[in-house]
Tab-separated table of N, CA, C and O in Angstrom:
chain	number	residue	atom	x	y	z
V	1	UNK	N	15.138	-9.173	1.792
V	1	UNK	CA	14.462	-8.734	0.599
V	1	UNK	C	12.976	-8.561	0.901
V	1	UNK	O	12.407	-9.428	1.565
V	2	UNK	N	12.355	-7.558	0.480
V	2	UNK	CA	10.918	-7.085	1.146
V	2	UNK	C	10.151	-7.180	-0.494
V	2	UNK	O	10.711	-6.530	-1.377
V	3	UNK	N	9.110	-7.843	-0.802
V	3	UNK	CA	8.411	-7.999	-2.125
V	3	UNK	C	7.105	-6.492	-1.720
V	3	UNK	O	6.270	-6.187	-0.869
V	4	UNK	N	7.614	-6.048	-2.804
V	4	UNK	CA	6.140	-4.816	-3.016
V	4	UNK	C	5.025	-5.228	-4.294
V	4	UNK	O	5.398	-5.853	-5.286
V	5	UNK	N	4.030	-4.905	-4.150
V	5	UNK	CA	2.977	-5.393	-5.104
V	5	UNK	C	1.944	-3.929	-5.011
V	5	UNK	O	1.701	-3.321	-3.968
V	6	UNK	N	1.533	-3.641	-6.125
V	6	UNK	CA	1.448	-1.705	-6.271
V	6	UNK	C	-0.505	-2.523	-7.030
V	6	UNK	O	-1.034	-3.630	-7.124
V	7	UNK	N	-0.765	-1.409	-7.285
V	7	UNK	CA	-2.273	-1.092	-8.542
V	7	UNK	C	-2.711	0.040	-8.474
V	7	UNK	O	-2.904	0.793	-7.519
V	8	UNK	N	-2.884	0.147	-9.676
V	8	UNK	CA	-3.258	1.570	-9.909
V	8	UNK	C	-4.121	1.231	-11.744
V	8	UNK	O	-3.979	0.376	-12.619
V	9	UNK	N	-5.002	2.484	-11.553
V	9	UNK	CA	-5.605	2.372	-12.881
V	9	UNK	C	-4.766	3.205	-14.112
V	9	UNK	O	-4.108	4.234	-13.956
V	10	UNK	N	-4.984	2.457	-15.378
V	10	UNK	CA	-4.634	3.294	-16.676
V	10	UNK	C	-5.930	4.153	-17.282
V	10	UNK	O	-7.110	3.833	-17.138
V	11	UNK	N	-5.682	4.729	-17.633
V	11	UNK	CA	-7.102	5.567	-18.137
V	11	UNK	C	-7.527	4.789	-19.462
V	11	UNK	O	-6.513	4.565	-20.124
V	12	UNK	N	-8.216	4.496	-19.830
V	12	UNK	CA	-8.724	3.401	-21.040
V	12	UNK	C	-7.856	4.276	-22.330
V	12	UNK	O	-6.905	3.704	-22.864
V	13	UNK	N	-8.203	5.504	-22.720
V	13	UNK	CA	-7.736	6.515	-23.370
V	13	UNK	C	-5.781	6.377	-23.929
V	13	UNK	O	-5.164	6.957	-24.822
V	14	UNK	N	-5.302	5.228	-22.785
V	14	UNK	CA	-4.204	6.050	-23.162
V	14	UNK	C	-3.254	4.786	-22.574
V	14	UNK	O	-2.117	4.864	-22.111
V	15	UNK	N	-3.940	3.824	-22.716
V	15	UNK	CA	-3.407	2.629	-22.782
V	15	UNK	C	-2.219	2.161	-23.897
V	15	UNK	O	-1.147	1.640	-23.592
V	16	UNK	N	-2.827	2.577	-25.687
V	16	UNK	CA	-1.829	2.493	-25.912
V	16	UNK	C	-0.386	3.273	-25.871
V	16	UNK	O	0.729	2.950	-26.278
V	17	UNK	N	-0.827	4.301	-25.285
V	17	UNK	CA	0.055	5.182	-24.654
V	17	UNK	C	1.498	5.016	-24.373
V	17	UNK	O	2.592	5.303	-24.859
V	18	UNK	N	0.592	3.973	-22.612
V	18	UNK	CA	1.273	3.595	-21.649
V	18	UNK	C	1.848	2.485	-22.067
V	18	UNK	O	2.747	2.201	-21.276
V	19	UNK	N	1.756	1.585	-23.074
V	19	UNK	CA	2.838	0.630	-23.935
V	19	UNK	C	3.701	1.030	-24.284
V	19	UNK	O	4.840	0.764	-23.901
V	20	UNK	N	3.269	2.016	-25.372
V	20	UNK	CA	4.420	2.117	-26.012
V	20	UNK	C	5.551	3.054	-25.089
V	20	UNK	O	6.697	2.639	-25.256
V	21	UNK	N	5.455	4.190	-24.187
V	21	UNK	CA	6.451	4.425	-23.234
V	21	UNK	C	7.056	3.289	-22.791
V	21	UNK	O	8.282	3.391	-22.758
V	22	UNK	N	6.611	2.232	-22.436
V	22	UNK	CA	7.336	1.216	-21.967
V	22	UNK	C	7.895	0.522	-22.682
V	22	UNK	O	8.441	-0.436	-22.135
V	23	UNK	N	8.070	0.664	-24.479
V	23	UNK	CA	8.747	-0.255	-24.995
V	23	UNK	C	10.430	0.286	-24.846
V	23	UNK	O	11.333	-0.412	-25.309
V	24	UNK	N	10.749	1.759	-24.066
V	24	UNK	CA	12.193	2.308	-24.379
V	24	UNK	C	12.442	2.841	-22.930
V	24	UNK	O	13.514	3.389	-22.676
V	25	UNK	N	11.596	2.713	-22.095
V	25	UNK	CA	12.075	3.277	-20.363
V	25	UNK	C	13.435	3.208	-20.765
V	25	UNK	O	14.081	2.230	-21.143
V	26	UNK	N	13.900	4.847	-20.574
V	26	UNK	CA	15.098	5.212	-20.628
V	26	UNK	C	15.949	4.724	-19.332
V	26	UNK	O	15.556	4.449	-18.199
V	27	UNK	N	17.563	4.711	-20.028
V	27	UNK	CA	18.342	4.195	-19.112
V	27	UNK	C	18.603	4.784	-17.842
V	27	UNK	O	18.643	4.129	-16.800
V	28	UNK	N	18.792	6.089	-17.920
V	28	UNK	CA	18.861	6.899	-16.940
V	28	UNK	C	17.980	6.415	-15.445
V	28	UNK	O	18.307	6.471	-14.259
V	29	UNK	N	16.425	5.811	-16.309
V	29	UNK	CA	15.123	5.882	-15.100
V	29	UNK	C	15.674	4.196	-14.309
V	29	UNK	O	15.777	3.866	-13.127
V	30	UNK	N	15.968	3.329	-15.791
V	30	UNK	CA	16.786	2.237	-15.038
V	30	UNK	C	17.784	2.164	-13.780
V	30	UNK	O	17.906	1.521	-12.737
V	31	UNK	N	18.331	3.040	-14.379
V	31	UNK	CA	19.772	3.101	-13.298
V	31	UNK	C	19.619	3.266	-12.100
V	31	UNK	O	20.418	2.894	-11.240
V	32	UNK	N	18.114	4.098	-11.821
V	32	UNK	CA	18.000	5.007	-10.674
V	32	UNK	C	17.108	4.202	-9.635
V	32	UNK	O	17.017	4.273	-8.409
V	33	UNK	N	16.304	3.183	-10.864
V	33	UNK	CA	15.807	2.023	-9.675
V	33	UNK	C	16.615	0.876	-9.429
V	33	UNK	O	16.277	-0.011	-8.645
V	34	UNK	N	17.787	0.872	-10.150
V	34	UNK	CA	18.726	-0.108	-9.548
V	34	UNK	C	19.660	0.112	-7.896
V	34	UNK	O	19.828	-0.550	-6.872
V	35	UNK	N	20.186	1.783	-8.571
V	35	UNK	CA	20.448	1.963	-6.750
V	35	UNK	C	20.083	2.196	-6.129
V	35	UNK	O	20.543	2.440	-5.014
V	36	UNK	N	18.474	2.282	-6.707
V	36	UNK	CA	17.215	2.344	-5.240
V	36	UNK	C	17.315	1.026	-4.780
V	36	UNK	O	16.552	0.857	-3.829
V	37	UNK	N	18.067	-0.158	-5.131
V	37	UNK	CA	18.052	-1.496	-4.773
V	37	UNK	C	16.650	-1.881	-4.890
V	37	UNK	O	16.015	-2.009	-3.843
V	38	UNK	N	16.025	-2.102	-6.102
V	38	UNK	CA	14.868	-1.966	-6.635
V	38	UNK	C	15.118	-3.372	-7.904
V	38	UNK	O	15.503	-3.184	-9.058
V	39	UNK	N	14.824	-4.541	-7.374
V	39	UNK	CA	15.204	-5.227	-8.753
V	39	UNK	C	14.145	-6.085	-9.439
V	39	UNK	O	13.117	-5.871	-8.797
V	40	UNK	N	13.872	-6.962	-10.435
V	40	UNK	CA	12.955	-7.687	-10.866
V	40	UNK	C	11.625	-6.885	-10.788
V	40	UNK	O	10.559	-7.320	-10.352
V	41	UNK	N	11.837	-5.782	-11.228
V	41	UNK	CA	10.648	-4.783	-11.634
V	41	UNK	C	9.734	-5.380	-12.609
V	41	UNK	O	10.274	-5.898	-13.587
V	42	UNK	N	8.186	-5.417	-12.525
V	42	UNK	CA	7.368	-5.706	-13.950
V	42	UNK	C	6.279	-4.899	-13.805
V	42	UNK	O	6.160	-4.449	-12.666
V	43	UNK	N	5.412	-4.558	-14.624
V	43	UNK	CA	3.935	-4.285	-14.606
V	43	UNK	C	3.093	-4.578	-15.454
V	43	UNK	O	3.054	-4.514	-16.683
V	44	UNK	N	2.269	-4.984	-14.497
V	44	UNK	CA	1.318	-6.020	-15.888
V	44	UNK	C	0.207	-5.156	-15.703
V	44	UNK	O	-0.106	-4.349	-14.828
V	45	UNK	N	-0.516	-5.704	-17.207
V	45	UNK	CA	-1.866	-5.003	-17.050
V	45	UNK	C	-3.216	-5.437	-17.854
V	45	UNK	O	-3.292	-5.607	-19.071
V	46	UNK	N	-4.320	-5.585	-16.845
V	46	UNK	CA	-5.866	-6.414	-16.662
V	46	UNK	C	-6.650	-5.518	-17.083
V	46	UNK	O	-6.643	-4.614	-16.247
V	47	UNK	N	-7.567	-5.188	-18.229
V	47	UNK	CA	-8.306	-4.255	-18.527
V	47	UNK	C	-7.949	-2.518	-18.427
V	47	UNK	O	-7.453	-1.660	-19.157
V	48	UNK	N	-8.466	-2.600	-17.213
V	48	UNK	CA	-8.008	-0.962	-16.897
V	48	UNK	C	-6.702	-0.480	-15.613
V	48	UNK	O	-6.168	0.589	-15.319
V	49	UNK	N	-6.596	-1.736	-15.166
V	49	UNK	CA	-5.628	-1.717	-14.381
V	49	UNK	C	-4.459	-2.175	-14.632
V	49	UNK	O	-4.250	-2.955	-15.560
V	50	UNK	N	-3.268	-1.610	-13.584
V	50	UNK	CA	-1.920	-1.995	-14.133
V	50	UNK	C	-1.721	-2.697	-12.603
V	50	UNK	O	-2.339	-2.237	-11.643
V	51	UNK	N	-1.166	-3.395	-12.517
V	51	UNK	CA	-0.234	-4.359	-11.589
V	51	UNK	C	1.224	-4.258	-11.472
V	51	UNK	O	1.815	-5.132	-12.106
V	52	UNK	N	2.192	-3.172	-10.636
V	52	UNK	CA	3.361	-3.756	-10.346
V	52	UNK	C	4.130	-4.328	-9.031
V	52	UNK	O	3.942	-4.002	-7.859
V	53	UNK	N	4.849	-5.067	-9.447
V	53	UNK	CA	5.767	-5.525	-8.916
V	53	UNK	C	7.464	-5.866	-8.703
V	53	UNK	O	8.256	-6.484	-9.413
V	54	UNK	N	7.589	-5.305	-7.654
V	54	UNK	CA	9.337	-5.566	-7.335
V	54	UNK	C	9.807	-5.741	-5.802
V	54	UNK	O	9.195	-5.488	-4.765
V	55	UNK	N	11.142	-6.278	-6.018
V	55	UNK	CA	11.832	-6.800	-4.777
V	55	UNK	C	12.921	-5.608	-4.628
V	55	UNK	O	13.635	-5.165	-5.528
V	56	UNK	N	12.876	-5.200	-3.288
V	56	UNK	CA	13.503	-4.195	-2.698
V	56	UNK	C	14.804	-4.812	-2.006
V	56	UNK	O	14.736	-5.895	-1.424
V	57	UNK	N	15.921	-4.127	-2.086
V	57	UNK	CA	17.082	-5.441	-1.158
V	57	UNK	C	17.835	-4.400	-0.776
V	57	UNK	O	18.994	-4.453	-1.188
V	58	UNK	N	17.415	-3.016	0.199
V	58	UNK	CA	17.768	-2.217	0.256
V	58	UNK	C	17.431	-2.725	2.191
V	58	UNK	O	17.076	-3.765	2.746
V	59	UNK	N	17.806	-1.253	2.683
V	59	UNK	CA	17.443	-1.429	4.434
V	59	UNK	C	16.329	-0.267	4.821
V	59	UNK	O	15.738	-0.173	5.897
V	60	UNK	N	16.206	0.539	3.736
V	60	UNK	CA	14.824	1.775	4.363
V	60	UNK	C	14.546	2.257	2.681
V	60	UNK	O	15.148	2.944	1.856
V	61	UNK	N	13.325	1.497	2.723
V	61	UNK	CA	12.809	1.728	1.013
V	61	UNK	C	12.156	2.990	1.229
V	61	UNK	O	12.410	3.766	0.308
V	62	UNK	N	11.296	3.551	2.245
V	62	UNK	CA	10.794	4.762	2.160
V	62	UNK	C	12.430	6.066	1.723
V	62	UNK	O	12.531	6.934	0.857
V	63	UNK	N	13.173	5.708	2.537
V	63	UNK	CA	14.720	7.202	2.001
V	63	UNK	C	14.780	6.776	0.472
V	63	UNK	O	14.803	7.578	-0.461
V	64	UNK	N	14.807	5.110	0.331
V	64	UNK	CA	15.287	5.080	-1.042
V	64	UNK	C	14.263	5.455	-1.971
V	64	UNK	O	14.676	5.821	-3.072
V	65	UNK	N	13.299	5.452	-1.827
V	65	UNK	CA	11.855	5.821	-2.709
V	65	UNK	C	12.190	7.729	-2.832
V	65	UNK	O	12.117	8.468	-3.814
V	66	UNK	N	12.543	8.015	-1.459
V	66	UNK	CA	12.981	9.529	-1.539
V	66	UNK	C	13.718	10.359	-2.559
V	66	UNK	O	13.595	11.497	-3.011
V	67	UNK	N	14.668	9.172	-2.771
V	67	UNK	CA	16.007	9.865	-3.688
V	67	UNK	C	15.738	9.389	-4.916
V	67	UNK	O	16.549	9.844	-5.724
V	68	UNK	N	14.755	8.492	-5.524
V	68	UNK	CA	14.332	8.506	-6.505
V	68	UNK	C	13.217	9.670	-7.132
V	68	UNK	O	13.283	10.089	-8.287
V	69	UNK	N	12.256	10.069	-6.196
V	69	UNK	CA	11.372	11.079	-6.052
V	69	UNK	C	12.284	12.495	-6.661
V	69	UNK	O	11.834	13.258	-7.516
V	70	UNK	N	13.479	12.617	-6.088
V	70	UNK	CA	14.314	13.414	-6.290
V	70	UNK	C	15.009	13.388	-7.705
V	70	UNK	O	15.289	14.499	-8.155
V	71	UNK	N	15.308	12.365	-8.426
V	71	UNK	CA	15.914	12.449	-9.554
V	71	UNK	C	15.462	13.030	-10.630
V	71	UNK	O	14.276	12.838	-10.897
V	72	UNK	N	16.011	13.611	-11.239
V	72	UNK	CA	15.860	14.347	-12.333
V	72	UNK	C	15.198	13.600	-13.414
V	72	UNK	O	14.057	13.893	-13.773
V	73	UNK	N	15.819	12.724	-13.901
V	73	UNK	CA	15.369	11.806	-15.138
V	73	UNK	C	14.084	10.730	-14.597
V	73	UNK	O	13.295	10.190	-15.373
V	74	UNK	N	14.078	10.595	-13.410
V	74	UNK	CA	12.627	9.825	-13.287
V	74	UNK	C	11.433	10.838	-12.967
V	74	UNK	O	10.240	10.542	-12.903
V	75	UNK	N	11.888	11.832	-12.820
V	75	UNK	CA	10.791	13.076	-12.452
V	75	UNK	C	10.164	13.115	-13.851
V	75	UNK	O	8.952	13.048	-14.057
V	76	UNK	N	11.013	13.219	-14.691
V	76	UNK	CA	10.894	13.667	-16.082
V	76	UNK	C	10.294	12.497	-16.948
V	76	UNK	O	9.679	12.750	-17.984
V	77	UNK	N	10.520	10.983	-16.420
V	77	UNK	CA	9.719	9.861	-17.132
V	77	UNK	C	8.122	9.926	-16.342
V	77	UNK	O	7.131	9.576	-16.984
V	78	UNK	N	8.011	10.356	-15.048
V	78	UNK	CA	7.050	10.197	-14.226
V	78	UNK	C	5.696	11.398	-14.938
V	78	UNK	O	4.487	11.172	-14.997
V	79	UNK	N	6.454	12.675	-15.405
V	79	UNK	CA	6.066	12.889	-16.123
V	79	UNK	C	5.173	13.014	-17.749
V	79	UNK	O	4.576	13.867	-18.406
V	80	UNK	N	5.492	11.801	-17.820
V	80	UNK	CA	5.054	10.854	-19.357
V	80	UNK	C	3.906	10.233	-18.798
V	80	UNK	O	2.745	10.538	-19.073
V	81	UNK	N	4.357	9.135	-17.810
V	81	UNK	CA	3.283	8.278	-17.389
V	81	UNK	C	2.536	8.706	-16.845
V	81	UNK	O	1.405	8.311	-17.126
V	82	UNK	N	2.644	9.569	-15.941
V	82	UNK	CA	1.672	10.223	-14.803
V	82	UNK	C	0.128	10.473	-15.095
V	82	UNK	O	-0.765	10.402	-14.251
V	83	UNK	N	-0.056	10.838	-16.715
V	83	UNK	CA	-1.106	11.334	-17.324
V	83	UNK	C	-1.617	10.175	-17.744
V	83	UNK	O	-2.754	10.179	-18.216
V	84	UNK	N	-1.289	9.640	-17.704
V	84	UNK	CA	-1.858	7.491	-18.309
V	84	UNK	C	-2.980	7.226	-16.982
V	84	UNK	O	-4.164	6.918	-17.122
V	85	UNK	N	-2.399	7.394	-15.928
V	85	UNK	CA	-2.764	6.881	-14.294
V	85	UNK	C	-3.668	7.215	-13.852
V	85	UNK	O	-4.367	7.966	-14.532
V	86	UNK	N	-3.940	6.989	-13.041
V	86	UNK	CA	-5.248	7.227	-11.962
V	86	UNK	C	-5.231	6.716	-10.661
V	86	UNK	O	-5.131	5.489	-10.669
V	87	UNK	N	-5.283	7.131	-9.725
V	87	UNK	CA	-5.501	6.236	-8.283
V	87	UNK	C	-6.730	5.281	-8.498
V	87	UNK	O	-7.699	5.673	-9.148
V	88	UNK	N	-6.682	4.038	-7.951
V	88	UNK	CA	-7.728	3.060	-7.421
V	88	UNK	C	-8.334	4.197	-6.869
V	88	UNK	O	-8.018	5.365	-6.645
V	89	UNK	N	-9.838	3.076	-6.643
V	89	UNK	CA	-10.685	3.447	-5.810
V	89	UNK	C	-10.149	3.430	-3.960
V	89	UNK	O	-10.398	4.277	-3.103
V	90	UNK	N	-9.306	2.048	-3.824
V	90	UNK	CA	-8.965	1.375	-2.831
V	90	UNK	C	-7.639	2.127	-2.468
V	90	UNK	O	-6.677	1.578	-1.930
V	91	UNK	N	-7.689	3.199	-2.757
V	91	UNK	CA	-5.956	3.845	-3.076
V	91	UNK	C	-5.980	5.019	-1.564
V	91	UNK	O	-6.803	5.928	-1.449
V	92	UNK	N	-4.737	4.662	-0.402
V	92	UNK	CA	-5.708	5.727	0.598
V	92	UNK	C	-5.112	6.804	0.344
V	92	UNK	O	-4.162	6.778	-0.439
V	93	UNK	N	-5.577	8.168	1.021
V	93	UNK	CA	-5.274	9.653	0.523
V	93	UNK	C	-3.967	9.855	0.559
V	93	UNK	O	-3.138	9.433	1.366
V	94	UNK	N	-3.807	10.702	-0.612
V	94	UNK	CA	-2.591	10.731	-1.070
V	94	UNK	C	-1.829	9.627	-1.830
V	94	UNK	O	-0.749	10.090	-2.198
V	95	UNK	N	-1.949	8.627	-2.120
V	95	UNK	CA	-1.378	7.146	-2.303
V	95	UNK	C	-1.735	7.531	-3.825
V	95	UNK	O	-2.711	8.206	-4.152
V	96	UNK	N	-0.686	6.934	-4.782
V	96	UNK	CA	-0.785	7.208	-6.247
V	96	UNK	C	-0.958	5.890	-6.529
V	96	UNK	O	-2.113	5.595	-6.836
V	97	UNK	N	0.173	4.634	-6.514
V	97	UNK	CA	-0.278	3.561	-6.605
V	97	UNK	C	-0.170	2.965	-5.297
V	97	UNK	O	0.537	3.311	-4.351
V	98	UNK	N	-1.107	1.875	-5.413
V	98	UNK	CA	-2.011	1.339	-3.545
V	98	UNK	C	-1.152	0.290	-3.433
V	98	UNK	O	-1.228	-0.553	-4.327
V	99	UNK	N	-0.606	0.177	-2.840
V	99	UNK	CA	-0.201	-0.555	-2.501
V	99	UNK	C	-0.793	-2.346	-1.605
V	99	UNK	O	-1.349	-2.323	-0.507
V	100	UNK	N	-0.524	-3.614	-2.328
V	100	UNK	CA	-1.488	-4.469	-2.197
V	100	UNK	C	-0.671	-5.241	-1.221
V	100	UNK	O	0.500	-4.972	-0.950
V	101	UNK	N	-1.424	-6.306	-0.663
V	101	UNK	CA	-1.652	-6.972	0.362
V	101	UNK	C	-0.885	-8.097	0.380
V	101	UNK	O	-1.229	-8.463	-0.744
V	102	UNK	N	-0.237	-8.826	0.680
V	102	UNK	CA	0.214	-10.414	0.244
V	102	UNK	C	0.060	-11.177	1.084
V	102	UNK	O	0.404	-11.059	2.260
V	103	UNK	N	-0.796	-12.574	0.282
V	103	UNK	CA	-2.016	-13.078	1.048
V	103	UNK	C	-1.402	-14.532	0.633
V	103	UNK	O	-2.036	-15.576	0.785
V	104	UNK	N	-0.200	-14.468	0.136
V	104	UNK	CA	0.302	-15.991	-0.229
V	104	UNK	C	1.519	-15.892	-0.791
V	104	UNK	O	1.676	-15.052	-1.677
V	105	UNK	N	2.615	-16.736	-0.381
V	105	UNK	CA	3.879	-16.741	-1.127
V	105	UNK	C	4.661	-17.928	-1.035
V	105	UNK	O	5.276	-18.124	0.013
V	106	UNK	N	4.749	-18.928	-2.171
V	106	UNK	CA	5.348	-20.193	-2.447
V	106	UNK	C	6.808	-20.020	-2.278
V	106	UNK	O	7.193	-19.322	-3.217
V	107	UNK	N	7.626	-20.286	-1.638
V	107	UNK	CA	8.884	-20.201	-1.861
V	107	UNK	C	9.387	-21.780	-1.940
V	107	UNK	O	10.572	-22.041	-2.148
């Protein structure tokens, strides 16, 4: 199991936005990060930034990130959110959300 930890900014504008999309993330977008083997998904969020996190229990998350990229119904939720977002500053080229560092883990 490989832990990912993401950040990326919300635009102040559209925060409540980006709630309320998240009170109904359609099932379809569910489904599609489940057989991305994508589980214990959350995203939290600190002022202007959002924080996520999930555990991957897959064997090549970049193909599986692929075929999600590909789906129809998350293209189409990515679509919703996309306009909420912003890259970090710390975000390298091309990178939408940055992917963070892990600098400690209690097990």
């Amino acid at each position: 199991m490989r832990r990912v930890a993401q950040v990326i900014r919300v635009r102040p504008d559209k925060i409540d936005e980006y709630r309320h999309l998240h009170l109904d993330v359609p099932e379809p977008v569910l489904r599609q990060l489940r057989r991305c083997h994508i589980a214990n998904y959350s995203i939290h969020l600190l002022g202007d930034r959002l924080f996520a996190y999930f555990e991957y229990h897959g064997d090549d998350l970049t193909a599986d990130l692929a075929v999600m990229t590909a789906d129809p119904a998350t293209q189409a939720w990515w679509r919703l959110t996309e306009p909420c977002q912003q890259p970090v500053e710390e975000a390298a080229p091309g990178e939408w959300w940055a992917s963070m560092e892990q600098v400690f883990l209690m097990e």
